[in-house]
Amino acid sequence: MKHRVLISPADSKLIDSLNDLSVETVFTHAVDTFIDYEKYHADMQILRIYDTVFVYECVFEYYKDFLADYNVVICENPQKEYPFNVSLNAALVGNKLFCKESALDNSVRKFCVKNNIEIIDVRQGYTKCSTLVLNDNSIITADKAIYEKAVINGINALRISSGNIRLTGANYGFIGGASGVIGDTVCFFGDILAHPDGTKIIEYIENNSMQWVCLTKDALIDVGGFVLL
């Protein structure tokens, strides 16, 4: 079956590589409320939990045809200032949702309560950006608070060094925004072995019985990850 992902159009090499892997790419629509380097980031605009998709009202019309197979919840539009811009920036790990709880969209909160999904509160509002979720029980992150909360909650976690990931317009990007997972394969948006912790990251992935692929030979770049549709 051909996979489909929602991704920023920022890097044509990434798009070409995904298409070469028979992955259909749907480009994100700009959210003008966000600062420039966040406007097209998928992990800022849409949150998928199982077969339900939470999406901002301002981009729903653009995405609705691609979301026909999902239960869709239209959310209140984000604000520009942090943390009111990260209401959908949460990382689902098994039945736990990591997020900055005070910033979480209320419809997501209600869904979690109804569906017995535990909300794990962390200080980092850019939770999804900061977290590469390998599977229901394993993550990779450079964020100390996310790492510690994961360990406390019985989730396997690898903590890596901060930085070494490009994010145009910012000092550096994050591992969650520079990668995505399709099935048992981790797709890196650049050369993971050029990262100082690259070997350690690869070993961790392989110890989780997963594969990996570098979509380009360039330095890792954060384009907001992708949302698997």
XYZ file of N, CA and C in Angstrom:
687
model
N 0.847 -1.192 0.000
C 0.000 0.000 0.000
C 0.886 1.247 0.000
N 0.535 2.192 -0.806
C 1.313 3.416 -0.888
C 0.978 4.315 0.291
N 2.011 4.824 0.950
C 1.807 5.693 2.093
C 1.655 7.140 1.635
N 1.009 7.934 2.490
C 0.824 9.356 2.222
C 1.241 10.136 3.459
N 2.034 11.186 3.259
C 2.450 12.013 4.382
C 2.175 13.482 4.082
N 1.894 14.201 5.152
C 1.732 15.654 5.088
C 3.047 16.271 5.518
N 3.645 17.099 4.655
C 4.989 17.614 4.923
C 5.155 19.005 4.317
N 6.012 19.788 4.916
C 6.342 21.102 4.376
C 7.022 20.955 3.016
N 6.761 21.893 2.097
C 7.418 21.838 0.785
C 8.819 22.449 0.812
N 9.380 22.666 1.995
C 10.603 23.454 2.146
C 11.825 22.877 1.445
N 11.949 21.563 1.348
C 13.171 20.951 0.813
C 12.817 19.975 -0.307
N 13.115 20.343 -1.523
C 12.741 19.533 -2.689
C 13.470 18.188 -2.710
N 14.686 18.131 -2.147
C 15.420 16.861 -2.122
C 14.688 15.841 -1.251
N 14.160 16.298 -0.124
C 13.397 15.403 0.751
C 12.168 14.868 0.035
N 11.481 15.776 -0.637
C 10.255 15.391 -1.347
C 10.567 14.366 -2.429
N 11.621 14.613 -3.201
C 11.999 13.679 -4.261
C 12.347 12.308 -3.693
N 13.059 12.281 -2.570
C 13.452 11.012 -1.963
C 12.243 10.237 -1.452
N 11.299 10.933 -0.841
C 10.082 10.271 -0.375
C 9.290 9.705 -1.550
N 9.200 10.480 -2.608
C 8.482 10.000 -3.798
C 9.174 8.780 -4.404
N 10.502 8.774 -4.351
C 11.254 7.618 -4.856
C 10.978 6.366 -4.031
N 10.577 6.564 -2.777
C 10.233 5.444 -1.897
C 8.745 5.089 -1.994
N 8.075 5.627 -3.010
C 6.641 5.406 -3.236
C 5.786 5.993 -2.115
N 6.263 7.077 -1.522
C 5.500 7.794 -0.516
C 4.886 9.024 -1.174
N 3.567 9.123 -1.113
C 2.874 10.277 -1.668
C 3.002 11.448 -0.699
N 3.387 12.604 -1.214
C 3.580 13.773 -0.358
C 2.483 14.805 -0.603
N 1.871 15.251 0.476
C 0.887 16.331 0.437
C 1.530 17.523 1.132
N 1.581 18.658 0.446
C 2.234 19.822 1.022
C 1.330 20.533 2.027
N 1.944 20.996 3.100
C 1.205 21.758 4.094
C 0.807 23.126 3.551
N -0.190 23.710 4.199
C -0.642 25.063 3.896
C -0.116 25.978 4.991
N 0.217 27.197 4.633
C 0.766 28.126 5.615
C -0.269 28.516 6.664
N 0.169 28.559 7.913
C -0.619 29.155 8.992
C 0.018 30.511 9.266
N -0.619 31.563 8.786
C 0.000 32.885 8.813
C 0.217 33.429 10.220
N -0.478 32.869 11.193
C -0.293 33.289 12.575
C 1.109 32.956 13.077
N 1.668 31.863 12.600
C 2.971 31.410 13.077
C 4.096 32.299 12.556
N 5.224 32.287 13.278
C 6.408 32.967 12.771
C 6.878 32.244 11.510
N 7.692 32.930 10.718
C 7.994 32.470 9.363
C 8.471 31.023 9.288
N 9.398 30.620 10.148
C 9.962 29.276 9.995
C 9.074 28.187 10.569
N 7.924 28.551 11.118
C 6.966 27.551 11.611
C 5.731 27.429 10.720
N 5.540 28.327 9.787
C 4.269 28.444 9.072
C 3.841 27.184 8.347
N 4.798 26.437 7.829
C 4.473 25.245 7.040
C 4.757 23.936 7.790
N 5.085 24.012 9.056
C 5.462 22.804 9.785
C 4.248 21.948 10.127
N 4.274 20.712 9.661
C 3.150 19.797 9.877
C 2.903 19.537 11.357
N 3.994 19.420 12.134
C 3.828 19.096 13.555
C 3.273 20.253 14.371
N 3.124 21.415 13.729
C 2.507 22.565 14.390
C 1.020 22.681 14.049
N 0.596 22.038 12.961
C -0.744 22.272 12.413
C -1.749 21.161 12.678
N -1.258 19.942 12.754
C -2.149 18.775 12.834
C -1.627 17.808 13.891
N -2.540 17.265 14.665
C -2.211 16.220 15.622
C -3.090 15.011 15.322
N -2.461 13.886 15.066
C -3.208 12.651 14.817
C -3.090 11.733 16.023
N -4.228 11.315 16.552
C -4.273 10.343 17.639
C -5.155 9.192 17.176
N -4.529 8.067 16.855
C -5.236 6.901 16.333
C -5.954 7.287 15.037
N -7.280 7.156 14.975
C -8.013 7.485 13.747
C -8.705 8.841 13.833
N -8.266 9.665 14.766
C -8.815 11.010 14.914
C -7.733 12.041 14.620
N -8.099 13.062 13.854
C -7.160 14.118 13.492
C -7.690 15.456 14.007
N -6.829 16.168 14.715
C -7.141 17.503 15.212
C -6.445 18.504 14.293
N -7.190 19.473 13.797
C -6.653 20.409 12.815
C -7.190 21.805 13.090
N -6.375 22.814 12.856
C -6.815 24.189 13.056
C -7.862 24.595 12.023
N -8.793 25.394 12.454
C -9.878 25.844 11.587
C -9.353 26.563 10.344
N -8.278 27.319 10.491
C -7.777 28.137 9.387
C -7.230 27.320 8.223
N -6.900 26.040 8.449
C -6.376 25.214 7.355
C -7.263 24.001 7.058
N -8.363 23.875 7.753
C -9.214 22.701 7.578
C -9.713 22.556 6.142
N -10.183 23.626 5.536
C -10.724 23.539 4.179
C -9.677 23.022 3.205
N -8.448 23.414 3.414
C -7.363 22.965 2.539
C -7.109 21.466 2.692
N -7.225 20.952 3.928
C -6.876 19.566 4.207
C -8.046 18.592 4.159
N -9.254 19.082 4.154
C -10.402 18.207 4.430
C -10.519 17.018 3.485
N -10.185 17.187 2.213
C -10.288 16.061 1.278
C -9.283 14.958 1.612
N -8.135 15.347 2.164
C -7.110 14.362 2.527
C -7.442 13.661 3.843
N -8.395 14.223 4.579
C -8.742 13.683 5.894
C -10.062 12.942 5.888
N -10.543 12.596 4.712
C -11.869 11.986 4.585
C -11.997 10.662 5.322
N -10.898 9.952 5.517
C -10.954 8.643 6.173
C -10.800 8.721 7.689
N -10.738 9.937 8.226
C -10.504 10.112 9.654
C -11.668 10.827 10.334
N -11.758 10.640 11.637
C -12.616 11.494 12.437
C -11.876 12.813 12.617
N -12.486 13.895 12.221
C -11.798 15.192 12.242
C -12.399 16.092 13.313
N -11.524 16.691 14.113
C -11.934 17.672 15.114
C -11.302 19.008 14.725
N -12.133 19.994 14.459
C -11.647 21.322 14.082
C -11.362 22.112 15.352
N -10.150 22.627 15.467
C -9.703 23.288 16.696
C -9.611 24.804 16.524
N -9.691 25.475 17.636
C -9.547 26.932 17.648
C -8.177 27.310 17.123
N -8.132 28.347 16.288
C -6.874 28.760 15.678
C -5.835 29.161 16.718
N -4.565 28.927 16.401
C -3.500 29.260 17.357
C -3.235 30.757 17.401
N -2.557 31.170 18.445
C -2.056 32.531 18.534
C -0.579 32.542 18.176
N -0.026 33.718 18.004
C 1.368 33.826 17.550
C 2.365 33.566 18.666
N 2.053 34.059 19.864
C 3.024 34.008 20.948
C 3.048 32.637 21.629
N 4.246 32.194 21.974
C 4.432 30.968 22.747
C 3.899 31.197 24.154
N 3.196 30.255 24.775
C 2.935 28.878 24.320
C 1.600 28.700 23.606
N 0.973 29.794 23.189
C -0.358 29.695 22.583
C -0.296 29.281 21.110
N 0.908 29.008 20.621
C 1.094 28.523 19.245
C 1.317 27.013 19.189
N 1.360 26.356 20.348
C 1.728 24.935 20.376
C 0.600 24.048 20.911
N -0.631 24.475 20.711
C -1.766 23.739 21.287
C -1.976 22.365 20.666
N -1.383 22.112 19.489
C -1.472 20.791 18.857
C -0.112 20.106 18.766
N 0.887 20.687 19.398
C 2.247 20.158 19.297
C 2.492 19.176 20.429
N 1.969 17.980 20.266
C 2.035 16.944 21.297
C 2.512 15.639 20.684
N 3.154 14.805 21.509
C 3.722 13.545 21.030
C 3.008 12.369 21.680
N 2.367 11.548 20.859
C 1.674 10.364 21.351
C 2.647 9.189 21.404
N 2.799 8.607 22.602
C 3.654 7.435 22.795
C 2.782 6.365 23.449
N 2.348 5.389 22.664
C 1.417 4.389 23.181
C 0.115 5.058 23.584
N -0.258 4.914 24.852
C -1.483 5.555 25.333
C -1.175 6.771 26.207
N -0.003 7.385 25.966
C 0.399 8.569 26.707
C 0.650 9.728 25.749
N 0.145 10.911 26.100
C 0.334 12.092 25.265
C 1.241 13.066 26.009
N 2.441 13.244 25.477
C 3.388 14.191 26.054
C 3.107 15.580 25.487
N 2.999 16.577 26.365
C 2.681 17.927 25.911
C 2.873 18.904 27.061
N 2.844 20.189 26.723
C 2.742 21.231 27.746
C 1.255 21.371 28.027
N 0.802 20.777 29.107
C -0.632 20.608 29.336
C -1.388 21.931 29.366
N -0.795 22.966 29.914
C -1.485 24.252 30.004
C -1.745 24.880 28.636
N -1.009 24.440 27.618
C -1.180 24.979 26.269
C -2.018 24.080 25.366
N -2.323 22.874 25.823
C -3.000 21.883 24.989
C -4.414 22.325 24.615
N -4.780 22.105 23.360
C -6.140 22.425 22.907
C -7.156 21.656 23.749
N -8.215 22.326 24.138
C -9.187 21.716 25.044
C -9.882 20.507 24.431
N -10.069 20.511 23.124
C -10.712 19.358 22.479
C -9.819 18.129 22.537
N -8.509 18.335 22.491
C -7.567 17.219 22.626
C -7.618 16.689 24.058
N -7.672 17.600 24.999
C -7.744 17.201 26.408
C -8.980 16.333 26.672
N -10.132 16.769 26.165
C -11.375 16.024 26.354
C -11.296 14.648 25.698
N -10.695 14.587 24.518
C -10.547 13.312 23.809
C -9.695 12.349 24.626
N -8.632 12.856 25.204
C -7.749 12.006 25.997
C -8.472 11.439 27.215
N -9.232 12.274 27.885
C -9.982 11.813 29.049
C -10.976 10.733 28.649
N -11.694 10.960 27.556
C -12.713 10.024 27.098
C -12.115 8.691 26.673
N -10.902 8.727 26.137
C -10.293 7.529 25.570
C -9.155 6.957 26.420
N -9.118 7.349 27.679
C -8.140 6.810 28.628
C -6.694 6.981 28.160
N -6.424 8.133 27.575
C -5.063 8.485 27.185
C -4.492 9.392 28.273
N -3.385 8.971 28.846
C -2.788 9.722 29.951
C -2.013 10.923 29.406
N -2.285 12.090 29.934
C -1.568 13.290 29.548
C -0.338 13.437 30.446
N 0.833 13.487 29.823
C 2.097 13.647 30.543
C 2.569 15.087 30.335
N 2.518 15.871 31.386
C 2.863 17.291 31.300
C 4.377 17.477 31.330
N 4.892 18.244 30.344
C 6.317 18.578 30.307
C 6.466 20.085 30.120
N 7.632 20.602 30.437
C 7.855 22.055 30.312
C 7.971 22.483 28.854
N 8.469 21.596 28.006
C 8.741 21.923 26.609
C 7.461 21.955 25.796
N 7.051 23.152 25.361
C 5.835 23.276 24.562
C 5.971 22.686 23.171
N 7.169 22.733 22.616
C 7.413 22.142 21.297
C 7.710 20.650 21.482
N 6.743 19.957 22.052
C 6.971 18.576 22.460
C 7.163 17.642 21.273
N 6.284 17.746 20.279
C 6.402 16.875 19.106
C 7.655 17.199 18.318
N 7.968 18.472 18.188
C 9.191 18.867 17.490
C 10.413 18.230 18.136
N 10.377 18.118 19.452
C 11.534 17.686 20.225
C 11.647 16.182 20.380
N 10.666 15.431 19.884
C 10.599 14.000 20.175
C 10.441 13.159 18.913
N 11.353 12.241 18.729
C 11.211 11.224 17.682
C 10.606 9.995 18.347
N 9.345 9.711 18.013
C 8.643 8.566 18.583
C 8.876 7.364 17.676
N 9.613 6.379 18.173
C 9.914 5.194 17.368
C 8.737 4.226 17.337
N 8.150 4.000 18.508
C 7.051 3.044 18.629
C 6.284 3.363 19.912
N 5.456 2.455 20.359
C 4.610 2.715 21.524
C 5.368 2.803 22.839
N 6.668 2.493 22.808
C 7.392 2.491 24.087
C 8.824 3.009 23.988
N 9.168 3.680 22.884
C 10.548 4.142 22.713
C 10.594 5.492 22.017
N 11.407 6.400 22.561
C 11.554 7.728 21.967
C 13.021 8.134 21.949
N 13.304 9.173 21.154
C 14.607 9.828 21.142
C 14.353 11.321 21.310
N 15.110 11.967 22.190
C 14.930 13.399 22.414
C 16.208 14.009 22.973
N 16.373 15.313 22.725
C 17.470 16.050 23.348
C 16.982 16.805 24.576
N 15.674 16.793 24.803
C 15.084 17.568 25.884
C 15.159 16.805 27.208
N 15.792 17.398 28.198
C 15.990 16.724 29.489
C 14.671 16.399 30.168
N 13.731 17.356 30.170
C 12.459 17.154 30.866
C 11.633 16.049 30.221
N 11.597 16.024 28.888
C 10.866 14.965 28.193
C 11.502 13.617 28.483
N 12.825 13.575 28.422
C 13.548 12.329 28.710
C 13.221 11.820 30.115
N 13.283 12.699 31.093
C 13.045 12.289 32.475
C 11.610 11.830 32.694
N 10.639 12.540 32.089
C 9.249 12.135 32.235
C 8.993 10.793 31.559
N 9.664 10.556 30.446
C 9.518 9.271 29.759
C 10.003 8.130 30.650
N 11.188 8.290 31.212
C 11.767 7.249 32.058
C 10.889 6.988 33.277
N 10.407 8.054 33.903
C 9.547 7.914 35.077
C 8.282 7.127 34.736
N 7.785 7.297 33.505
C 6.556 6.647 33.082
C 6.784 5.326 32.355
N 7.966 4.758 32.513
C 8.226 3.430 31.989
C 8.445 3.348 30.499
N 8.803 4.468 29.881
C 9.056 4.492 28.442
C 10.555 4.510 28.194
N 11.015 3.680 27.281
C 12.431 3.680 26.912
C 12.767 4.983 26.197
N 13.877 5.586 26.578
C 14.240 6.868 25.980
C 15.739 6.977 25.787
N 16.122 7.548 24.665
C 17.518 7.870 24.382
C 17.643 9.385 24.370
N 18.520 9.909 25.215
C 18.749 11.354 25.221
C 19.985 11.667 24.403
N 19.843 12.609 23.475
C 20.944 13.006 22.611
C 21.305 14.462 22.894
N 22.389 14.921 22.308
C 22.824 16.301 22.498
C 21.945 17.260 21.707
N 21.822 18.474 22.206
C 21.037 19.504 21.522
C 21.811 20.068 20.340
N 21.079 20.654 19.397
C 21.712 21.298 18.249
C 22.065 20.324 17.156
N 22.934 20.779 16.257
C 23.418 19.975 15.118
C 22.314 19.619 14.131
N 21.211 20.387 14.168
C 20.097 20.216 13.227
C 19.705 21.598 12.733
N 19.679 21.778 11.433
C 19.375 23.093 10.871
C 17.884 23.406 10.962
N 17.570 24.648 11.241
C 16.211 25.165 11.180
C 16.317 26.603 10.712
N 16.014 26.829 9.452
C 16.183 28.144 8.850
C 15.432 29.205 9.650
N 16.173 30.217 10.101
C 15.568 31.297 10.865
C 15.722 31.152 12.362
N 16.212 30.000 12.818
C 16.416 29.748 14.247
C 17.849 29.262 14.469
N 18.258 29.237 15.729
C 19.620 28.795 16.047
C 19.835 27.326 15.708
N 18.827 26.516 15.979
C 18.919 25.091 15.660
C 17.533 24.469 15.700
N 17.416 23.279 15.118
C 16.145 22.570 15.094
C 16.161 21.379 16.028
N 15.157 20.501 15.864
C 14.941 19.396 16.790
C 14.814 18.068 16.046
N 15.114 16.988 16.749
C 15.140 15.666 16.123
C 13.758 15.232 15.624
N 12.689 15.580 16.336
C 11.353 15.215 15.879
C 10.966 15.899 14.586
N 11.433 17.134 14.414
C 11.137 17.881 13.200
C 12.028 17.511 12.038
N 13.074 16.727 12.328
C 14.033 16.327 11.296
C 13.914 14.852 10.947
N 12.735 14.283 11.223
C 12.560 12.846 10.985
C 11.076 12.499 10.942
N 10.799 11.269 10.565
C 9.441 10.743 10.585
C 9.503 9.232 10.508
N 8.449 8.575 10.949
C 8.427 7.113 10.971
C 7.286 6.595 10.105
N 7.621 5.665 9.218
C 6.627 4.977 8.400
C 6.796 3.484 8.643
N 5.808 2.883 9.288
C 5.926 1.462 9.621
C 7.082 1.225 10.562
N 8.039 0.381 10.141
C 9.202 0.095 10.984
C 10.449 0.816 10.490
N 10.256 1.885 9.696
C 11.382 2.605 9.116
C 11.402 4.057 9.576
N 12.556 4.487 10.093
C 12.748 5.880 10.470
C 13.369 6.615 9.280
N 12.722 7.678 8.861
C 13.225 8.501 7.763
C 13.879 9.748 8.343
N 15.164 9.933 8.088
C 15.872 11.117 8.571
C 15.977 12.152 7.458
N 15.761 13.393 7.811
C 15.804 14.484 6.837
C 17.235 15.007 6.731
N 18.105 14.139 6.265
C 19.518 14.444 6.153
C 20.344 13.270 6.639
N 21.643 13.496 6.771
C 22.583 12.425 7.118
C 22.672 12.282 8.633
N 22.046 11.270 9.196
C 22.040 11.075 10.641
C 23.443 10.746 11.152
N 24.278 10.127 10.337
C 25.613 9.759 10.789
C 26.543 10.969 10.897
N 26.113 12.123 10.361
C 26.876 13.353 10.526
C 26.563 14.024 11.863
N 25.518 13.554 12.524
C 25.173 14.068 13.849
C 26.173 13.494 14.864
N 26.595 14.272 15.869
C 27.565 13.753 16.846
C 27.124 12.471 17.539
N 25.818 12.288 17.680
C 25.295 11.081 18.316
C 24.726 10.094 17.302
N 25.120 10.248 16.050
C 24.543 9.447 14.982
C 24.665 7.945 15.194
N 25.852 7.499 15.565
C 26.064 6.063 15.770
C 25.185 5.538 16.898
N 25.104 6.299 17.970
C 24.276 5.910 19.115
C 22.797 5.856 18.735
N 22.376 6.811 17.914
C 20.987 6.850 17.461
C 20.655 5.628 16.618
N 21.560 5.300 15.690
C 21.349 4.142 14.818
C 21.299 2.854 15.622
N 22.187 2.707 16.582
C 22.191 1.508 17.428
C 20.876 1.374 18.192
N 20.383 2.487 18.687
C 19.123 2.479 19.439
C 17.958 2.067 18.538
N 17.932 2.597 17.327
C 16.877 2.248 16.373
C 16.931 0.756 16.040
N 18.121 0.258 15.742
C 18.258 -1.146 15.383
C 17.959 -2.065 16.560
N 18.255 -1.625 17.774
C 17.913 -2.414 18.962
C 16.403 -2.480 19.185
N 15.672 -1.566 18.544
C 14.218 -1.583 18.573
C 13.647 -2.336 17.370
N 14.523 -3.108 16.690
C 14.122 -3.918 15.529
C 13.512 -3.065 14.427
N 14.085 -1.873 14.221
C 13.599 -0.969 13.187
C 14.711 -0.685 12.186
N 14.291 -0.191 11.030
C 15.218 0.194 9.976
C 15.325 1.722 9.940
N 16.261 2.215 9.153
C 16.413 3.665 9.008
C 16.903 3.997 7.612
N 16.601 5.217 7.186
C 17.032 5.687 5.877
C 17.297 7.179 5.958
N 18.342 7.636 5.305
C 18.642 9.067 5.197
C 18.106 9.552 3.853
N 17.206 10.520 3.891
C 16.555 10.970 2.658
C 17.455 11.855 1.807
N 18.461 12.482 2.424
C 19.464 13.245 1.670
C 20.815 13.036 2.333
N 21.859 13.505 1.658
C 23.210 13.443 2.207
C 23.592 14.751 2.883
N 22.660 15.688 2.938
C 22.920 16.984 3.551
C 22.874 16.884 5.071
N 23.213 17.978 5.747
C 23.067 18.044 7.200
C 21.593 17.923 7.554
N 21.297 17.375 8.728
C 19.913 17.229 9.169
C 19.205 18.581 9.180
N 17.956 18.589 8.730
C 17.170 19.817 8.705
C 15.804 19.566 9.308
N 15.346 20.503 10.102
C 14.035 20.444 10.742
C 13.035 21.169 9.853
N 12.112 20.411 9.258
C 11.061 21.012 8.436
C 9.687 20.755 9.051
N 9.678 20.363 10.318
C 8.402 20.103 10.988
C 7.933 18.670 10.889
N 8.868 17.751 10.632
C 8.490 16.347 10.536
C 7.474 16.092 9.451
N 6.732 14.989 9.578
C 5.576 14.773 8.718
C 4.492 14.067 9.501
N 3.260 14.195 9.015
C 2.128 13.511 9.609
C 1.718 12.410 8.655
N 1.705 11.179 9.124
C 1.335 10.044 8.282
C -0.171 9.999 8.128
N -0.619 10.074 6.889
C -2.057 10.029 6.590
C -2.424 8.726 5.882
